[in-house]
Structures are given as structure tokens and as C-alpha cells.
mmCIF file of C-alpha atoms in Angstrom:
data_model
loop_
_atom_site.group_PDB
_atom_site.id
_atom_site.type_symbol
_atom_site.label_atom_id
_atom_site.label_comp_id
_atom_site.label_asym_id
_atom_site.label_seq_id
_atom_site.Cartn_x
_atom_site.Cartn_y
_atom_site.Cartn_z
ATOM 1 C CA UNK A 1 108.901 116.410 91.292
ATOM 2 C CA UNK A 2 106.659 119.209 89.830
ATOM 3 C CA UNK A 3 109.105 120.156 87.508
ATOM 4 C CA UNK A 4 109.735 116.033 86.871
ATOM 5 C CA UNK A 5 106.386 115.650 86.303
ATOM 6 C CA UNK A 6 105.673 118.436 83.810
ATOM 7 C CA UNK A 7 108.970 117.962 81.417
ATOM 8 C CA UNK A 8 107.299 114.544 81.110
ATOM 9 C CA UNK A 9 103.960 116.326 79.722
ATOM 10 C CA UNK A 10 102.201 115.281 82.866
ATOM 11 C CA UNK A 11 99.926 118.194 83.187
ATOM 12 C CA UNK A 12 100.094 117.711 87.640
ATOM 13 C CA UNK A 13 99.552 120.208 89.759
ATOM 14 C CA UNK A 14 100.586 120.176 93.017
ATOM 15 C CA UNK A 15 99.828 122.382 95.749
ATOM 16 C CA UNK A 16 100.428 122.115 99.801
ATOM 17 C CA UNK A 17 97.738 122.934 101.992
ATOM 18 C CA UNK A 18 98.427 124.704 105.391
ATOM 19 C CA UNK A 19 96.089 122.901 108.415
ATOM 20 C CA UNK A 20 93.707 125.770 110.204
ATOM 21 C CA UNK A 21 95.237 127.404 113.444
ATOM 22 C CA UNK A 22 98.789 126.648 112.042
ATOM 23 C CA UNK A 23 101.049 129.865 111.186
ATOM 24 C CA UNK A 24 103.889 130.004 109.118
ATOM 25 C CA UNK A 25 102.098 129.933 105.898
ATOM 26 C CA UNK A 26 104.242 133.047 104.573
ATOM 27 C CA UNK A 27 107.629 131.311 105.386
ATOM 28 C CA UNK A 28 106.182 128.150 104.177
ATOM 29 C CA UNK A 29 106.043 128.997 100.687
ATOM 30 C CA UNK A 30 109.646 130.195 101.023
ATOM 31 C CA UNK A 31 111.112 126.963 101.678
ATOM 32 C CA UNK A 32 110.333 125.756 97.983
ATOM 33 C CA UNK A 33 108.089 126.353 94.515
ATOM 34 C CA UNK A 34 104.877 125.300 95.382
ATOM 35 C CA UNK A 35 101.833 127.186 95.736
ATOM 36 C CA UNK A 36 101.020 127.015 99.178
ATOM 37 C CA UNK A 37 97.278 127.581 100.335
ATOM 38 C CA UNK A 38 95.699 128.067 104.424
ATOM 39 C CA UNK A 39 93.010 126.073 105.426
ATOM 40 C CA UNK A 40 89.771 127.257 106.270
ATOM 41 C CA UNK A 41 86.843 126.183 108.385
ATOM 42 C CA UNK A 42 84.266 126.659 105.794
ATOM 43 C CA UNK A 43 86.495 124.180 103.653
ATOM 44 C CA UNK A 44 88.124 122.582 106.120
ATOM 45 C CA UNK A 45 90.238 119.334 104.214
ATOM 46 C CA UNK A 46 92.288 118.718 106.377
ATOM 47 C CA UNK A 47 88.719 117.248 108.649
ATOM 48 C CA UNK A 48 86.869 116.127 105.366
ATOM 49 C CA UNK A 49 90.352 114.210 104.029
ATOM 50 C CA UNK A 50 91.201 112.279 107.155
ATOM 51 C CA UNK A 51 95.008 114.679 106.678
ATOM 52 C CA UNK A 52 98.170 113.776 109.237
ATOM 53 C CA UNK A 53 100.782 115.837 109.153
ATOM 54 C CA UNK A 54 102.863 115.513 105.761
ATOM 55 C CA UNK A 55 100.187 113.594 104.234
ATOM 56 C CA UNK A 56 100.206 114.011 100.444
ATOM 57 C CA UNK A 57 96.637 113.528 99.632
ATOM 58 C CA UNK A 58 96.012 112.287 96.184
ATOM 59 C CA UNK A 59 93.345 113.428 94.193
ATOM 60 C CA UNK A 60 91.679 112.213 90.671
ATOM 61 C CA UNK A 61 90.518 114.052 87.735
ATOM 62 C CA UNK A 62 87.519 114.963 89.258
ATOM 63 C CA UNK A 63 88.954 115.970 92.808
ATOM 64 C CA UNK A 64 88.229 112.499 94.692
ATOM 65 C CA UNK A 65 90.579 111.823 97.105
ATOM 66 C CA UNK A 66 92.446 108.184 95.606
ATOM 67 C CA UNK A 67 94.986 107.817 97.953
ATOM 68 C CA UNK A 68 97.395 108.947 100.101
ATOM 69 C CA UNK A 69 101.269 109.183 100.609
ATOM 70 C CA UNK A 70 102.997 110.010 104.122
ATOM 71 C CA UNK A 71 106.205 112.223 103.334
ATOM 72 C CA UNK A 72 107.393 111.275 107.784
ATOM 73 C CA UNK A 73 107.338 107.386 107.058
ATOM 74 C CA UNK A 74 108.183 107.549 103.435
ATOM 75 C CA UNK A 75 110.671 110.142 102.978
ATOM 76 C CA UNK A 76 111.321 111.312 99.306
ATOM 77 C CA UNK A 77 115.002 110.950 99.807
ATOM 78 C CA UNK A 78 114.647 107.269 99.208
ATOM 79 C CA UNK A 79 114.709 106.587 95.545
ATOM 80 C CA UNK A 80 111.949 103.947 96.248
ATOM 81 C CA UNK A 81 109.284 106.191 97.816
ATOM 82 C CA UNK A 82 109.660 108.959 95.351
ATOM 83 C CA UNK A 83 109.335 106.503 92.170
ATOM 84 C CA UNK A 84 106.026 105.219 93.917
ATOM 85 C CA UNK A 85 104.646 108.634 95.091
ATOM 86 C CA UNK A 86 105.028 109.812 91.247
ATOM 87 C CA UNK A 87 104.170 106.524 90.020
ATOM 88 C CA UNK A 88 100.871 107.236 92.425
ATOM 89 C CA UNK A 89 100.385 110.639 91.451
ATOM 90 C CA UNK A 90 100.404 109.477 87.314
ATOM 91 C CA UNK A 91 98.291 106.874 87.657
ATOM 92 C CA UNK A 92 95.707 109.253 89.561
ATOM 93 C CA UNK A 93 95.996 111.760 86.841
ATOM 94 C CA UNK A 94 95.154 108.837 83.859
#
């Protein structure tokens, strides 16, 4: 969807977040292209963003969270849930 996104001219970054005590991060950014950053517990977002697990927070222009999107209930294989997640993700970005 990155990719999606910025062939479009959306300028969109996305970035995953590993949660605090969680390890893995090094074979997490093998198993795709985005940048992948650990948790820490003077930033702590997972706490301050309310995060479960495969939550894909949404943030504005100025870094408000806006919304979130759950990648277990609404998996991006459906053709649905991934037009609404980018649909989300562009309208956060405007």
C-alpha cells in the first residue's frame, strides 16, 4: 500500500511500531519494506495510543491520533478493508 499510496502522489508514510518487551524487531523488518521502529518507555505509544495488537493507528498532519484500523478483524486480503484502510489513511493525510 506504501508503494500504492505514493505512485498516487500521496506523500504517506508508514511505519510499524514494535510494543516494549517484544523481540523480534530485527526479523520483523525482514518480513516486508517498512521501516520498523521498538517502543520505548520514555515514549511509550503503544500506552498513550490505546494500541492492540495489529492495530494500525492513524495519525493526522500534525501527529493526532484520528483513527484506527485492526489488520486481525479486518484483514487486508479483503478488497473491502484495504480500499477503506487507504481510503482512511488519505483522508487523514488531507
Amino acid at each position: 500500500m506504501q508503494a500504492e499510496l505514493s505512485a498516487e502522489g500521496h506523500d504517506i508514510p508508514i511505519l510499524a511500531i514494535n510494543e516494549i518487551g517484544f523481540t523480534g524487531l530485527d526479523g520483523m523488518s525482514a518480513l516486508g519494506d517498512l521501516p520498523v521502529l521498538q517502543d520505548t518507555a520514555e515514549e511509550d505509544v503503544w500506552a498513550d495510543w490505546d494500541v492492540t495488537f495489529r492495530d494500525v493507528v492513524i495519525l493526522d498532519r500534525d501527529n493526532q491520533k484520528v483513527g484506527e484500523f485492526n489488520l486481525t478483524t479486518d484483514s487486508l486480503s479483503n478488497p473491502e478493508n484495504y480500499a477503506a484502510l487507504k481510503a482512511l489513511l488519505i483522508a487523514a493525510a488531507e
